[in-house]
Coordinates of C-alpha atoms in Angstrom, one line a residue:
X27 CA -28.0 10.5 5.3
X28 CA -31.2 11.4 3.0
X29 CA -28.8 12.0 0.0
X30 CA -26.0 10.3 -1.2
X31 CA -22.8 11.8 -3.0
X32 CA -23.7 12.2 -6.7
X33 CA -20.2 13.4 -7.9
X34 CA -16.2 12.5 -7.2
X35 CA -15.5 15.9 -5.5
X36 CA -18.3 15.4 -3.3
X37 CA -18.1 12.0 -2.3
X38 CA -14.1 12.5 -1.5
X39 CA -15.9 14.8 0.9
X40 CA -18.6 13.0 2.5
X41 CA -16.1 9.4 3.0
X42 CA -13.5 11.7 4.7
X43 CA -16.5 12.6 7.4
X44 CA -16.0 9.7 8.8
X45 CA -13.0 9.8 11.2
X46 CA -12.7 13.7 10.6
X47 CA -9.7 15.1 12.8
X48 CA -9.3 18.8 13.7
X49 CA -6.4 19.4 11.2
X50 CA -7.6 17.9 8.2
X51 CA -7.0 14.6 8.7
X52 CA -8.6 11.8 8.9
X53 CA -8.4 8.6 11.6
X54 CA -10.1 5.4 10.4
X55 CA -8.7 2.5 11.6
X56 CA -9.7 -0.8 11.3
X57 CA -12.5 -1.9 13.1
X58 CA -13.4 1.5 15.0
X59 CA -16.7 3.2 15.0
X60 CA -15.5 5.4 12.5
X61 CA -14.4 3.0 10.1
X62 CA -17.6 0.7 10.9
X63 CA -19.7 4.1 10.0
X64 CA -18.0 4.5 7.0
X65 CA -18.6 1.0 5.5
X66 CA -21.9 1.4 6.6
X67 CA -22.9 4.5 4.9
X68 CA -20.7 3.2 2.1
X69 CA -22.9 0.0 1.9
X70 CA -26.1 2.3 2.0
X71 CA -24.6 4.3 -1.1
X72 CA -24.1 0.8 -2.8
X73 CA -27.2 -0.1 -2.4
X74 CA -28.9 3.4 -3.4
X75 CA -27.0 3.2 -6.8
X76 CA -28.6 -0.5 -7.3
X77 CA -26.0 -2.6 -5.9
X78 CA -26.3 -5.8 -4.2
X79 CA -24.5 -5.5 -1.4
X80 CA -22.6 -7.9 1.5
X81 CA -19.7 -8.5 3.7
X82 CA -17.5 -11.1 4.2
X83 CA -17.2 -12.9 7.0
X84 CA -13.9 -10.1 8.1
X85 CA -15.1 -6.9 7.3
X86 CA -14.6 -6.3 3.4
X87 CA -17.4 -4.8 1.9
X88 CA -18.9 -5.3 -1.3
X89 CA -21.4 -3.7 -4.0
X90 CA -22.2 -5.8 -7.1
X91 CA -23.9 -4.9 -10.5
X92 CA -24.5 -8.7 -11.8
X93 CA -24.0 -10.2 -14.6
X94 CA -26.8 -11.2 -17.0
X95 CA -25.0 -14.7 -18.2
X96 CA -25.5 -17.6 -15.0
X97 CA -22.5 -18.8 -13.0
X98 CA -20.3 -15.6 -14.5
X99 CA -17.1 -15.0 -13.2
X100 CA -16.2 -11.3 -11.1
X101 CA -14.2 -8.1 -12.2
X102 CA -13.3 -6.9 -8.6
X103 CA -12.4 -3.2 -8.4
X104 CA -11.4 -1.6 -5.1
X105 CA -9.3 -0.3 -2.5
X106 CA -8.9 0.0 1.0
X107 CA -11.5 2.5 3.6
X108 CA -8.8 2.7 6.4
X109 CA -6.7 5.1 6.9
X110 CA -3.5 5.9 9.0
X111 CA -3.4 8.2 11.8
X112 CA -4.7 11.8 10.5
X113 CA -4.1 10.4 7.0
X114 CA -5.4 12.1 3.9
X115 CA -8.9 11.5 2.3
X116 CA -7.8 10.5 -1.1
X117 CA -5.5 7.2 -0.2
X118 CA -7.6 4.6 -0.6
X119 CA -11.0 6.5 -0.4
X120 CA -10.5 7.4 -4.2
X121 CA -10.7 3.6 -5.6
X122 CA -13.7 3.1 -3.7
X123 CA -15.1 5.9 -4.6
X124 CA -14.2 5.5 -8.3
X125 CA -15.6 2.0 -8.3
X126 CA -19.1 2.7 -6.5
X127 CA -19.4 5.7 -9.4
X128 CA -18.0 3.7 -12.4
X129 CA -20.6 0.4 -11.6
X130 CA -23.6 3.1 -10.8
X131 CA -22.5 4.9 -14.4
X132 CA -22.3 1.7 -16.6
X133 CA -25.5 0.1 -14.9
X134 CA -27.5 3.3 -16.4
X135 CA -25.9 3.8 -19.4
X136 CA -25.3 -0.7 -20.6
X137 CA -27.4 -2.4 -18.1
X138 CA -26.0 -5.6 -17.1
X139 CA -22.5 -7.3 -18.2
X140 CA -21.9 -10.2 -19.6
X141 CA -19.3 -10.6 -16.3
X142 CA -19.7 -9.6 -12.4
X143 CA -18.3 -6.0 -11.6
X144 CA -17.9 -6.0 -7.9
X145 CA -16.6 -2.7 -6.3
X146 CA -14.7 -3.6 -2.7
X147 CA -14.4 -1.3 0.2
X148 CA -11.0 -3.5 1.7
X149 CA -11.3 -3.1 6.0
X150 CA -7.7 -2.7 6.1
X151 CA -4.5 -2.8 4.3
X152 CA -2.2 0.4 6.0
X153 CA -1.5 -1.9 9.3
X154 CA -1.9 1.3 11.5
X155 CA -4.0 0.1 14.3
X156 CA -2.6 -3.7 14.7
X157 CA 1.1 -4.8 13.5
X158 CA -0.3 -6.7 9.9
X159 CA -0.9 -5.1 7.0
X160 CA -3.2 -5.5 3.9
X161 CA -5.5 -7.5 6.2
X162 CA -8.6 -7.3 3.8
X163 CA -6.4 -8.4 0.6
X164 CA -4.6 -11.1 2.4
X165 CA -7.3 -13.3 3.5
X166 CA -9.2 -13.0 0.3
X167 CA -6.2 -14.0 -1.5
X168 CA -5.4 -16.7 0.9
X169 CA -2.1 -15.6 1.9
X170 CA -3.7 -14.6 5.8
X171 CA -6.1 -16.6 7.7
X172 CA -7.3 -16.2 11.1
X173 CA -4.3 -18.2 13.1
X174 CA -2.2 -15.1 11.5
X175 CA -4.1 -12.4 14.2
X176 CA -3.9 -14.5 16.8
X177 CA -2.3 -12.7 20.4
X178 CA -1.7 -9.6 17.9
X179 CA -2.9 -6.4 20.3
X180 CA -3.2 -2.8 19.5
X181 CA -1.3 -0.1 21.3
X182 CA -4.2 0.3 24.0
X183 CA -3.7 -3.7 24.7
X184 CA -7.0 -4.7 22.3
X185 CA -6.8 -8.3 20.4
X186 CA -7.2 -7.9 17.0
X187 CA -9.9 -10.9 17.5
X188 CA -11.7 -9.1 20.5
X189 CA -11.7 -6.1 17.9
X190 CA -13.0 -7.8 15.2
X191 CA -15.9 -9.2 17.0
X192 CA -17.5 -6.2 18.4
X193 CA -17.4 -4.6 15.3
X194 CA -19.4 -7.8 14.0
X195 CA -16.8 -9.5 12.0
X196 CA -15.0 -12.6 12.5
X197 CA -17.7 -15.0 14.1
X198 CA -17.1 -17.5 10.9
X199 CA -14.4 -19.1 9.4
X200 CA -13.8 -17.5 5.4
X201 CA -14.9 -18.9 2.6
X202 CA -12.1 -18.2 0.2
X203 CA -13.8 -17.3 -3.2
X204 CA -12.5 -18.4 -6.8
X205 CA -14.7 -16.5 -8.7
X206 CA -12.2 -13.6 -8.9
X207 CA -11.2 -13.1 -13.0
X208 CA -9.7 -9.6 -12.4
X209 CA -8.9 -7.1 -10.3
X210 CA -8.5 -3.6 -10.9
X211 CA -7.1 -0.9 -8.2
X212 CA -7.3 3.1 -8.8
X213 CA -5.3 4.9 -6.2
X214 CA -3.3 8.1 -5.8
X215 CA 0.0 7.7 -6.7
X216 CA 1.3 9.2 -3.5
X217 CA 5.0 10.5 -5.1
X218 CA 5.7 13.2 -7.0
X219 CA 6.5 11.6 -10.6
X220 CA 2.8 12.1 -12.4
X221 CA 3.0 16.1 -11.3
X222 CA 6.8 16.3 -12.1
X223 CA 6.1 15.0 -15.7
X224 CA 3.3 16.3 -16.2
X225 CA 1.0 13.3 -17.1
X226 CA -2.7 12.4 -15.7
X227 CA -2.4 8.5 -15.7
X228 CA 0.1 6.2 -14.3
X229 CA -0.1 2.4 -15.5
X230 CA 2.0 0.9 -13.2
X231 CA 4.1 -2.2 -14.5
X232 CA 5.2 -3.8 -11.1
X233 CA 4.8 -3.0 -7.2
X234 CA 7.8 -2.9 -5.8
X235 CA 9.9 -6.0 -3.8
X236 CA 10.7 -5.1 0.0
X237 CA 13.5 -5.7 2.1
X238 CA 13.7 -4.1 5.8
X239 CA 16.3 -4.9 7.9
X240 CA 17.6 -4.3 11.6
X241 CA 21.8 -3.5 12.0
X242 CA 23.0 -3.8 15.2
X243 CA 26.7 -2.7 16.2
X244 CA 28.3 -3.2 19.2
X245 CA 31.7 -1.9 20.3
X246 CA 32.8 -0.8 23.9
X247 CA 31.8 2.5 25.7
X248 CA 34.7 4.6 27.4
X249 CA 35.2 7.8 28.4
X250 CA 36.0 10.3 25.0
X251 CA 38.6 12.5 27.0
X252 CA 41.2 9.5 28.1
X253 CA 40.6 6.6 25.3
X254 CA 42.9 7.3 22.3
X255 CA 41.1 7.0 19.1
X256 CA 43.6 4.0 17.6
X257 CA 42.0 2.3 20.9
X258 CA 38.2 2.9 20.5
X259 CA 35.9 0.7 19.3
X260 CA 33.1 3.1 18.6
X261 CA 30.1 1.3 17.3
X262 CA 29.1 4.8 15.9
X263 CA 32.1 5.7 13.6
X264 CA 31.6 2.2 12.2
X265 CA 27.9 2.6 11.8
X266 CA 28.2 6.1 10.3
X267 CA 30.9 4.3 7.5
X268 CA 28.2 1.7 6.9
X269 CA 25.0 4.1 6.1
X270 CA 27.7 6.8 4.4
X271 CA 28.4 3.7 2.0
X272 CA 25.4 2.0 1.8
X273 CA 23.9 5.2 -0.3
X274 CA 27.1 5.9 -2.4
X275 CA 26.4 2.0 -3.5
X276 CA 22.8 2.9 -4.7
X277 CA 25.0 4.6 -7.5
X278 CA 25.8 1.4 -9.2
X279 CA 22.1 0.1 -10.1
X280 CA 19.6 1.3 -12.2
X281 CA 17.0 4.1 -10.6
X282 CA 14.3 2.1 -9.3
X283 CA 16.3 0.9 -6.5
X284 CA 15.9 3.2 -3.5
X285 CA 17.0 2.6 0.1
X286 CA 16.9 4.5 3.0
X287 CA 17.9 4.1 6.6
X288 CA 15.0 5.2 8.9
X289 CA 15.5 4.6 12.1
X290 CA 18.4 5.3 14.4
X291 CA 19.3 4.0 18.1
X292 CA 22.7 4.9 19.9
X293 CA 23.7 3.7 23.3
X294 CA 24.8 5.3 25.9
X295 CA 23.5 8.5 23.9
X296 CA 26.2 10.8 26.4
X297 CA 27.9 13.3 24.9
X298 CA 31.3 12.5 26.8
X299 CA 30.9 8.6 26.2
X300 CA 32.1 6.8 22.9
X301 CA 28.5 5.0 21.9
X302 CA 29.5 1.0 22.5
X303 CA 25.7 0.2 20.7
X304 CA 23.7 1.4 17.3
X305 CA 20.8 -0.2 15.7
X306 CA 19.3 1.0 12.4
X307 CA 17.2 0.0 9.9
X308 CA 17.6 -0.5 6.1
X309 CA 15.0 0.0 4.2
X310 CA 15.4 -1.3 0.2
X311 CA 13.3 -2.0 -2.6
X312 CA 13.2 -2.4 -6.4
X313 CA 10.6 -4.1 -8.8
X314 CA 13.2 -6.9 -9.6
X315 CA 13.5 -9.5 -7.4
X316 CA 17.5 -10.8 -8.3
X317 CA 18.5 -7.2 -8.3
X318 CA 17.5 -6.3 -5.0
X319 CA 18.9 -9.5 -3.3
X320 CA 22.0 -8.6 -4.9
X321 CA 22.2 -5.2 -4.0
X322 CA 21.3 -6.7 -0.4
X323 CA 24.2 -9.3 -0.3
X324 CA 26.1 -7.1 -1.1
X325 CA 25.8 -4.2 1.6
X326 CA 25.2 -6.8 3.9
X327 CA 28.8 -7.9 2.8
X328 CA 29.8 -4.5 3.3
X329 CA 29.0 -3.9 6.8
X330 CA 30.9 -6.9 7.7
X331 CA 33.9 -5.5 6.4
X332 CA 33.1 -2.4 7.9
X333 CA 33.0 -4.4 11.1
X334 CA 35.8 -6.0 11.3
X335 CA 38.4 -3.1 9.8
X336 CA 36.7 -1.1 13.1
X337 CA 36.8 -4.1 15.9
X338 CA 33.3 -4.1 16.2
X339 CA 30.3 -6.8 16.4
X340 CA 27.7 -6.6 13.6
X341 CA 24.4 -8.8 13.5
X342 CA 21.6 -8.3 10.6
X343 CA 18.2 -9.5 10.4
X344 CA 16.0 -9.0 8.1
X345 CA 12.4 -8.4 9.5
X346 CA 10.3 -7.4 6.7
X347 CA 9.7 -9.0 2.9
X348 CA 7.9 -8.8 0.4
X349 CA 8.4 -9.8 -2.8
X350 CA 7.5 -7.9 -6.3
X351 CA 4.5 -7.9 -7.8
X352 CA 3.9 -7.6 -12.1
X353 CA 1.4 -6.0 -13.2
X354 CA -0.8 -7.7 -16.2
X355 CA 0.9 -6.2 -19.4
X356 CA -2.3 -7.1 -21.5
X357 CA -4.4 -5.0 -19.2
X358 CA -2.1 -1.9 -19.4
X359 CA -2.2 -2.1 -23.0
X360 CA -5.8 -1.4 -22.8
X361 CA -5.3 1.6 -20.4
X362 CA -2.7 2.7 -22.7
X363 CA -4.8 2.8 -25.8
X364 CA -7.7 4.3 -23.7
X365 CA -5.5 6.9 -23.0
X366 CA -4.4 7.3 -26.5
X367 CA -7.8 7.5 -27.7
X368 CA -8.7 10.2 -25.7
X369 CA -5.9 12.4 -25.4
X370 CA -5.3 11.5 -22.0
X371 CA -1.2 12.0 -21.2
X372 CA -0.1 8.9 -19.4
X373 CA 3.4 7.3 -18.0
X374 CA 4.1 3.4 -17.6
X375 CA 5.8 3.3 -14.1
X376 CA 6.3 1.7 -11.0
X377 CA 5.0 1.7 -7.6
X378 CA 7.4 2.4 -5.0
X379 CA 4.6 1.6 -2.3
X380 CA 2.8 -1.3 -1.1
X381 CA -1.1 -1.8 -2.6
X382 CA -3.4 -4.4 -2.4
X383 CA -3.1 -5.2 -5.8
X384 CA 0.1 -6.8 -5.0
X385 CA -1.8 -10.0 -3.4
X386 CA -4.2 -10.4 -6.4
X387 CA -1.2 -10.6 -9.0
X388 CA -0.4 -14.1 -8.1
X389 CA -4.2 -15.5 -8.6
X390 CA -5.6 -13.0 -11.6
X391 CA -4.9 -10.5 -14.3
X392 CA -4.3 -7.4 -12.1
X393 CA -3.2 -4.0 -12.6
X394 CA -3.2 -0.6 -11.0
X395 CA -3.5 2.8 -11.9
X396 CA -2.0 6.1 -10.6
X397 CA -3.2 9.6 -10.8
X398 CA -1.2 12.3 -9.6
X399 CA -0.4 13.5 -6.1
X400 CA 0.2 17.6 -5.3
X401 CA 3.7 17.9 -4.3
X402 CA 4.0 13.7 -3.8
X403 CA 2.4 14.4 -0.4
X404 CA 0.6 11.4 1.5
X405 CA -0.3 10.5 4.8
X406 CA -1.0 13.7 6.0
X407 CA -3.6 16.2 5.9
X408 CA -1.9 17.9 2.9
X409 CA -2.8 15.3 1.3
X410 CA -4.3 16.5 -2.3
X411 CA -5.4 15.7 -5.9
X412 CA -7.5 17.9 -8.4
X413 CA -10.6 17.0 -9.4
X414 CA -9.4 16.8 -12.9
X415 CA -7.1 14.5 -12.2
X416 CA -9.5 12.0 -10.3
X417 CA -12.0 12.8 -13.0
X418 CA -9.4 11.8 -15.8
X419 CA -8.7 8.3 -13.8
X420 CA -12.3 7.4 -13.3
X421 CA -12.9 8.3 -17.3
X422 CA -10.7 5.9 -18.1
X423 CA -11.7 3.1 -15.2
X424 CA -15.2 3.4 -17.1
X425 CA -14.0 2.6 -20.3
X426 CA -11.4 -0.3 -19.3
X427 CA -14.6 -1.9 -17.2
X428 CA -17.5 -1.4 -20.3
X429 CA -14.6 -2.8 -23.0
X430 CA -13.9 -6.0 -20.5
X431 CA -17.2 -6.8 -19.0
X432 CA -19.6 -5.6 -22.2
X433 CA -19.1 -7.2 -25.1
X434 CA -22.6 -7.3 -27.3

């Protein structure tokens, strides 16, 4: 284009042209024309705002304002540019968005820092076109590498390697880079709490652990009229004691565990057949590691009881984990007294969902920061936060970057 976004509200705009869906949405998955147009016209914004640009050797996309002392370590601030199916425009979008504006801002107004700001445009981190997630963060952070993608297909039977080439990417081995001091994610907090209480800024403490699990129970199908119940070994009674149990026991911890079951499967799904197999899937989290292995010992202990006081065969496996992720205290001390400062209200909290930021805790100072979502809706095209609200968050991204990276 002839004219690049010069504003937040505008800029959510243009970025969500990219993948455009009839109802709102928008469908930018990784490595698709419309998320290989986006990083492109992303790069060309980068580069009209004075940015040094480049990717990487997988697709992450970078725009640097650099530093005026040689050999200068890197502020990284970003987020990810795909989207899941007919997502929203603001999940992701708005860090990179933020970023691009915040480095453009502070290169007019300071001139160079005395450290590397370096917004990223992540290729992927919602794991909605292939089965990995945070794809982008993972191998910069070194916990993925290529032998992690390989024979991984999409749902139209496309390797994620055979993907990744003809978009360009993945015809080098990655260079894992050290230079990385800090990272710093913006994001919408896609939940309800910011709104509820009616605060502008989030400074989140920890990203939640994850624990998903598959239940499977099996009992013995027979026809309802003729099998007396003190006979049956219905694998759904004893599934429905299970789940019924499983939230009553949420009662005894602290609110920031939540669980949920998800999924459902029931076999031989006939109304006048006793079900002789369910599978279901527990979904639990909670920023504290020890807590939410307890609380998962302990319904897995649960289920087995349940099991056996109904006759039936239980099996668990856990399929998903990840553990939590801490947020730099010393950096959310400065958002807090930026906030303070300027009148801004704000709410230390938790995230409940997965962000890239989660990978950088273990090798930097990292932190993230929430502005609010309308009605906690995300991942859809209803999608929504005011501009004040993104215009409050980026306000106080510019001053946390100019106080760390300016310091004459």
């Amino acid at each position: 284009m002839d004219q690049f976004p010069t504003n937040l509200s505008e800029a959510i705009d243009w970025l969500a042209s990219f993948g455009a869906e009839p109802d709102g949405g928008v469908t930018r998955t990784l490595y698709s024309q419309s998320w290989k147009d986006a990083q492109q016209a992303l790069k060309g914004w980068m580069e009209d705002g004075g940015l040094d640009t480049n990717y990487d050797s997988i697709g992450n996309l970078f725009g640097r304002l650099p530093s005026s002392i040689p050999n200068a370590q890197a502020i990284l601030i970003g987020s990810h540019v795909d989207t899941v199916k007919s997502g929203g425009k603001y999940d992701g979008a708005y860090g990179i968005i933020a970023g691009i504006l915040a480095l453009i801002y502070l290169k007019k107004k300071f001139g160079q820092p005395d450290i590397n700001l370096e917004v990223v445009s992540f290729c992927e981190e919602e794991g909605s076109r292939f089965p990995i997630a945070l794809w982008g963060s993972g191998v910069m952070t070194g916990n993925y590498s290529f032998k992690d993608i390989r024979d991984i297909k999409d749902s139209q039977g496309i390797s994620f390697e055979t993907a990744m080439m003809a978009a360009g990417f993945g015809l080098s081995e990655y260079r894992v880079r050290n230079d990385i001091q800090t990272f710093i994610e913006l994001h919408i907090e896609q939940g309800p709490t910011l709104e509820k209480i009616e605060k502008s800024i989030g400074i989140v403490k920890a990203i939640v652990g994850q624990k998903r699990f598959r239940i499977t129970v099996n009992g013995e199908s027979n026809h309802v009229g003729t099998t007396s119940m003190k006979w049956r070994r219905d694998a759904l009674h004893g599934a429905v004691f299970m789940i019924h149990d499983l939230y009553e026991s949420v009662k005894e911890y602290d609110e920031d565990l939540v669980t949920s079951v998800g999924q459902l499967f029931l076999e031989p799904n006939v109304p006048n057949v006793i079900p002789n197999h369910v599978q279901f899937t527990v979904d639990a989290r909670h920023p504290n590691e020890s807590i939410l292995r307890s609380f998962c010992q302990q319904f897995v202990q649960m289920f087995e009881d349940h099991a056996k006081k109904f006759g039936l065969d239980l099996s668990v496996e856990m399929w998903h984990e990840v553990q939590p992720a801490q947020m730099n205290h010393k950096l959310n001390e400065i958002i807090q007294g930026i906030c303070t400062d300027n009148m801004i209200p704000c709410h230390w909290m938790n995230s409940g969902a997965g962000h890239d930021a989660q990978l950088f805790a273990g090798i930097c100072p990292t932190t993230i920061l929430f502005v609010p979502s309308q009605g906690g809706i995300s991942h859809s095209p209803l999608e929504y936060t005011s501009t004040q609200d993104l215009e409050k968050g980026l306000e106080v991204l510019i001053q946390l970057l100019h106080q760390l990276a300016y310091h004459r």
